[in-house]
Coordinates of C-alpha atoms and ligand atoms in Angstrom, one line a residue:
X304 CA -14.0 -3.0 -31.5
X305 CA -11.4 -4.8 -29.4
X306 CA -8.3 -6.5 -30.8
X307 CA -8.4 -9.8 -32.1
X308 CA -5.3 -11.8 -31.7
X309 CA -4.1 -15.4 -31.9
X310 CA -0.7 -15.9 -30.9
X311 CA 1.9 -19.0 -31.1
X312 CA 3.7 -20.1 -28.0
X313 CA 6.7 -22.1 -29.4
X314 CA 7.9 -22.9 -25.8
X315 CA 11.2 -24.8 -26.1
X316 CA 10.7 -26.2 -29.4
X317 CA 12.1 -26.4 -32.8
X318 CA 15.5 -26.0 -34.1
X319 CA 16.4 -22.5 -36.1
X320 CA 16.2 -24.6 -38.8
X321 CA 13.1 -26.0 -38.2
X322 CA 11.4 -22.6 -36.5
X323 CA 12.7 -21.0 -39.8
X324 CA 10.0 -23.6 -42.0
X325 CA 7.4 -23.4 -39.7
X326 CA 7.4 -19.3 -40.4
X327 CA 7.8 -19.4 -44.2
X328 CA 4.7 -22.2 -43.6
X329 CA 2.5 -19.9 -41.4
X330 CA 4.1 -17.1 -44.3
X331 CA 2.7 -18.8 -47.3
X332 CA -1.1 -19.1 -45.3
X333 CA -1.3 -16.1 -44.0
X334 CA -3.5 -14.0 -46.7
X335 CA -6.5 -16.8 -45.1
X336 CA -6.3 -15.1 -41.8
X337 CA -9.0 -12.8 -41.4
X338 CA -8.4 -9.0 -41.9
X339 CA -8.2 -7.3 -37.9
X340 CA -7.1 -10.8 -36.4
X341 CA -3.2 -10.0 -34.9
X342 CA -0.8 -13.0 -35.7
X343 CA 2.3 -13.5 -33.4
X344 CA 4.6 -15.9 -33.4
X345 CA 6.8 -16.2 -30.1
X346 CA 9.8 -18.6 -30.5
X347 CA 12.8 -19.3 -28.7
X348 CA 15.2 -16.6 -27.9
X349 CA 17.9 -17.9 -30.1
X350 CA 15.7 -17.6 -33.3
X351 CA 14.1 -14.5 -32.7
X352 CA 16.7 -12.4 -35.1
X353 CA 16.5 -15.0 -37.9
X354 CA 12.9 -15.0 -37.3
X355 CA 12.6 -11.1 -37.3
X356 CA 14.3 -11.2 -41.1
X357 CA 12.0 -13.8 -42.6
X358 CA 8.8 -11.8 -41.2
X359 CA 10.8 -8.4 -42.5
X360 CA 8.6 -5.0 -42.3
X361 CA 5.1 -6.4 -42.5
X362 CA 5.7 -7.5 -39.3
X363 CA 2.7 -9.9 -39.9
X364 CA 3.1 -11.8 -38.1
X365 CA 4.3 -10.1 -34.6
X366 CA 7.4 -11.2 -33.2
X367 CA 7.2 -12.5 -29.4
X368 CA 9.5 -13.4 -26.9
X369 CA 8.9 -16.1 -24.2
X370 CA 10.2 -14.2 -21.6
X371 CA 12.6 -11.4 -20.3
X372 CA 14.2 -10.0 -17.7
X373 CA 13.6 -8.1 -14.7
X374 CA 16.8 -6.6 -14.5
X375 CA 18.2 -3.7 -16.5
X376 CA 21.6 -4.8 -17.7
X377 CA 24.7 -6.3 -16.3
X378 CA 26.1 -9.2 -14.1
X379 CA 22.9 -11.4 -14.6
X380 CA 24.5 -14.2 -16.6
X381 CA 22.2 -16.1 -19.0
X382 CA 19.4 -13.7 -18.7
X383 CA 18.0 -11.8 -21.9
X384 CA 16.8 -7.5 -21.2
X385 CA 14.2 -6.0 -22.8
X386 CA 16.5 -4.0 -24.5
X387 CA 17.7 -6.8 -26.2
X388 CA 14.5 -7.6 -27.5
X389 CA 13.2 -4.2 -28.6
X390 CA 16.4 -4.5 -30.5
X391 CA 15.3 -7.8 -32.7
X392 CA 13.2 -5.7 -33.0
X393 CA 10.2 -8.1 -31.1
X394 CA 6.9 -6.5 -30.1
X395 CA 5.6 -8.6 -27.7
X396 CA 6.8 -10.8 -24.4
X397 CA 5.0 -13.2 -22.9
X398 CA 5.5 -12.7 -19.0
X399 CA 3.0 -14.8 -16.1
X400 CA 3.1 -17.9 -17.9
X401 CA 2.1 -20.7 -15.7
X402 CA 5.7 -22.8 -16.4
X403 CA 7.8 -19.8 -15.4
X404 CA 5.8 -19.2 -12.3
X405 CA 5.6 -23.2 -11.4
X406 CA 9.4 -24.1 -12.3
X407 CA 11.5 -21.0 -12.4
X408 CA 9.4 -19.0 -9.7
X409 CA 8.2 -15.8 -10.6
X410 CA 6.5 -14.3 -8.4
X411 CA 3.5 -12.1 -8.8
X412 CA 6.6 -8.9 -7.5
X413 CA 9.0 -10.4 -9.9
X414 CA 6.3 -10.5 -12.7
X415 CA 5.4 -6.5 -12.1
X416 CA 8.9 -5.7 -12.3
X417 CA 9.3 -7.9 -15.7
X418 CA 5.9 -6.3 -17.3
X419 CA 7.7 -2.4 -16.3
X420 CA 10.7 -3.3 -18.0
X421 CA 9.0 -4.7 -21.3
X422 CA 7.2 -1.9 -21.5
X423 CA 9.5 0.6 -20.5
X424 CA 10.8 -0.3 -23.8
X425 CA 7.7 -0.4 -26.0
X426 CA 7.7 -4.3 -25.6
X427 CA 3.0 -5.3 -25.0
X428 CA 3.9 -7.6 -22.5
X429 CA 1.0 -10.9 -23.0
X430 CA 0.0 -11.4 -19.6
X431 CA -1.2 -14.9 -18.3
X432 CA -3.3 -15.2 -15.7
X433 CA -5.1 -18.8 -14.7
X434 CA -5.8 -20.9 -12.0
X435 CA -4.7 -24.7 -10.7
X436 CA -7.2 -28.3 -11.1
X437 CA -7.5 -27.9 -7.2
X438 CA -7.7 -24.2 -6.9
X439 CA -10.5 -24.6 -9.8
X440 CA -12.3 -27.8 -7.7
X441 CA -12.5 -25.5 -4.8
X442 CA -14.1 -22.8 -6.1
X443 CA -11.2 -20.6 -5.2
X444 CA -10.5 -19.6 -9.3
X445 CA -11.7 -16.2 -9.1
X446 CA -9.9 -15.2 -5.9
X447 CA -7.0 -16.8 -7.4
X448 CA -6.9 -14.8 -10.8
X449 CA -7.5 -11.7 -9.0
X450 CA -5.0 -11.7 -6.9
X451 CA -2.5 -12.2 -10.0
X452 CA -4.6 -9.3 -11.4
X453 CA -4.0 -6.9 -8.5
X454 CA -0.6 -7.7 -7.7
X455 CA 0.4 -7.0 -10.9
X456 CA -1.6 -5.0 -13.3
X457 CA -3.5 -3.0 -10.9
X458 CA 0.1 -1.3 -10.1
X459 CA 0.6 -0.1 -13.8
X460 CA -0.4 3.2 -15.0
X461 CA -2.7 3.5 -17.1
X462 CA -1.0 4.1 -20.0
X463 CA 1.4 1.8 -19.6
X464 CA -1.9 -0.7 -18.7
X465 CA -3.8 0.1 -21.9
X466 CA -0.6 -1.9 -23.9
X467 CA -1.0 -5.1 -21.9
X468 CA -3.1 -8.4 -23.2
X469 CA -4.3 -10.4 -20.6
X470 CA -4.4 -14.6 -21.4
X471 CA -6.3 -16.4 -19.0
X472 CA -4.8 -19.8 -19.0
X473 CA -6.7 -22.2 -16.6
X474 CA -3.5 -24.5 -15.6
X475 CA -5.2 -27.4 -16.1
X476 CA -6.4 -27.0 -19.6
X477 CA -2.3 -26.1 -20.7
X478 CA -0.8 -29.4 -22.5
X479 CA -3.3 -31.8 -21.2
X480 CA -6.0 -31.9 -24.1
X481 CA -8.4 -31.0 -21.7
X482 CA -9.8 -27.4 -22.4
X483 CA -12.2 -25.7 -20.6
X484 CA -15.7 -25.0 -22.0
X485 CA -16.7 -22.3 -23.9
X486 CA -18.9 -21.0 -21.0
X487 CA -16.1 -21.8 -18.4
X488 CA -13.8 -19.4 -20.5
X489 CA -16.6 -16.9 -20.9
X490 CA -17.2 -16.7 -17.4
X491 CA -13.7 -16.2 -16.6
X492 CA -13.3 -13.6 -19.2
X493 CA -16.2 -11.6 -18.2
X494 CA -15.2 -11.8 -14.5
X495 CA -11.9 -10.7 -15.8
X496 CA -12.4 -7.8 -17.6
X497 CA -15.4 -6.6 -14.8
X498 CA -12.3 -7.2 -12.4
X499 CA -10.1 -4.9 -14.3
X500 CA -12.5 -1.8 -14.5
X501 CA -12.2 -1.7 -10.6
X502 CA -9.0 -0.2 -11.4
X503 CA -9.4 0.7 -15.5
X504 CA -12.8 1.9 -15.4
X505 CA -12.0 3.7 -19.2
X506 CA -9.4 0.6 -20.8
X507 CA -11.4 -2.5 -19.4
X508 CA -13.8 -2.2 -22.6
X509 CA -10.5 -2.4 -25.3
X510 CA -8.4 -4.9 -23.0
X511 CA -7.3 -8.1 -25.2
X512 CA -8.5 -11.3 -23.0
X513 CA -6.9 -14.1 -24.7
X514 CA -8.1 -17.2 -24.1
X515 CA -5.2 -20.7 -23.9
X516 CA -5.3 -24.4 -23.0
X517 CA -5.6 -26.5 -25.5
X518 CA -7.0 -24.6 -27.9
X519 CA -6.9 -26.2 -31.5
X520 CA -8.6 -26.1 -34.7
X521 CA -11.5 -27.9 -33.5
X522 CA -12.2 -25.8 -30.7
X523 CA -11.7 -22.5 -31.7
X524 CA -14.4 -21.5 -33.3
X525 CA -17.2 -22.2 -30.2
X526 CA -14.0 -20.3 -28.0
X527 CA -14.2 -16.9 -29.9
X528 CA -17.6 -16.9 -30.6
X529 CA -17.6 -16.0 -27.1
X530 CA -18.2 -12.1 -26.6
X531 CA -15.1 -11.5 -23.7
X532 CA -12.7 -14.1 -25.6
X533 CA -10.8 -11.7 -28.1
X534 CA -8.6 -14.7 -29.4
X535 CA -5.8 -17.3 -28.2
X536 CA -2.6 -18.3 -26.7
X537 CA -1.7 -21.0 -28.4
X538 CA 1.0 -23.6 -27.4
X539 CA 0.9 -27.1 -29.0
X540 CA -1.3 -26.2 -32.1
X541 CA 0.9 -23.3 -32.8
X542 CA 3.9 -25.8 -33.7
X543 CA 1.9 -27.0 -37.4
X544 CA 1.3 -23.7 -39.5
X545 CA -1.9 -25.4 -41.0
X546 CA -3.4 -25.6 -37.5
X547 CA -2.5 -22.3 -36.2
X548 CA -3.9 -20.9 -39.8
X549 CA -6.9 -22.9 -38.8
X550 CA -7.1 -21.2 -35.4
X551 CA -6.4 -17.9 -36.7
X552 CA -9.4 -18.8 -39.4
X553 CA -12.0 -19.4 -36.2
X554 CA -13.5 -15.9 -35.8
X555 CA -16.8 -15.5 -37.4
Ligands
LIG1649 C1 0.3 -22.5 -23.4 O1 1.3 -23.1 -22.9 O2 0.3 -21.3 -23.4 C2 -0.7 -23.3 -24.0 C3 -1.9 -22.7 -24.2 O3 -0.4 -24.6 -24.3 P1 -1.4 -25.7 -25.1 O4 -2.1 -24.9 -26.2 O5 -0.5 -26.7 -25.6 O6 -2.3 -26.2 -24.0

């Protein structure tokens, strides 16, 4: 049985204040979400201690951050380590996403050395994955999600590979109410994790494959019902507790 996980991306939203309600919210729902489905909540860097205290020891849900660094430590001004995080502590980073890679650049390179780091200090990174509307239109999708696949994740041990969650976040679905069918993700998700046993012949079977892009309450059942979709990446819907509940609520 593979993992089942629905996880919050907060982007840059909420006060403390505010990311402190939405918690104790998505705290006072959480005995609805279905025994074996992961919760994680990954808000701004700034909240993440306060956060860390209101979840305490259950850690339910799981405490991501948005991003980290590539570097170590040192003369890297404004940048948050992995180090840092473990010491929240936070269990998860998400690393790949489509924003970073579109407005801040990260390479595919940086991205490896970002995912080595996290892990190097027990941090699962959440890997996204996902292609462009044009890239999509001209069939180039596949060849475009490999790539990200091999330049990155095929260069991980394997037991270093075996804590990674893949998201596969078709850009054109993120923010824009436009999601991609149920047999789009499917197909994506499949080819995904056939992709990854090149490489993970043995983990391929047990690997996460998260599905995002504008996935909400209405959607999320006919998304997870899917047999490759082992849950979501959530960005807008994650922002009301009752939604994300709802999402959480989807599996059968
Ligand atoms: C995301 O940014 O990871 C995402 C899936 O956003 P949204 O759900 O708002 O499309």
């Amino acid at each position: 049985m593979r993992e089942k996980i629905v996880a919050g991306n907060w982007k840059m939203n909420t006060t403390i204040r505010e990311g402190k309600e939405l918690t104790e919210n998505i705290l006072r729902g959480i005995s609805s979400v279905p025994a074996g489905v992961t919760l994680i909540v990954a808000p701004p860097f700034t909240h993440l201690s306060t956060i860390s205290g209101i979840i305490g020891n259950t850690k339910n849900p799981g405490l991501s951050a948005q991003n980290c660094a590539a570097g170590e430590k040192g003369a890297f001004t404004g940048e948050v380590s992995a180090a840092m995080l473990a010491s929240v502590p936070c269990q998860y980073v998400i690393l790949g996403h489509s924003e970073r890679r579109e407005y801040y650049g990260e390479t595919n390179e940086i991205l490896l050395e970002k995912i080595q780091r996290a892990l190097a200090n027990g941090i699962r990174p959440i890997f996204c994955v996902g292609e462009v509307l044009e890239e999509r239109e001209s069939n180039m999708h596949f060849q475009v999600v490999s790539s990200q696949i091999r330049e990155v994740l095929f260069k991980l041990d394997p037991d270093d590979f075996k804590k990674v969650i893949v998201a596969y976040e078709p850009v054109w679905a993120i923010g824009t109410g436009k999601t991609a069918t149920s047999e789009q993700a499917q197909e994506m998700h499949a080819f995904i994790r056939s992709f990854l046993a090149e490489s993970f012949e043995d983990l391929a079977n047990s690997t996460p494959i998260l599905y995002g892009g504008s996935c909400k309450p209405s959607n999320a059942a006919e998304l997870f019902a899917r047999p490759d979709v082992d849950g979501g990446l959530i960005g807008g819907a994650s922002l009301k507790a009752d939604d994300f509940l709802a999402i959480a609520g989807s599996f059968a």
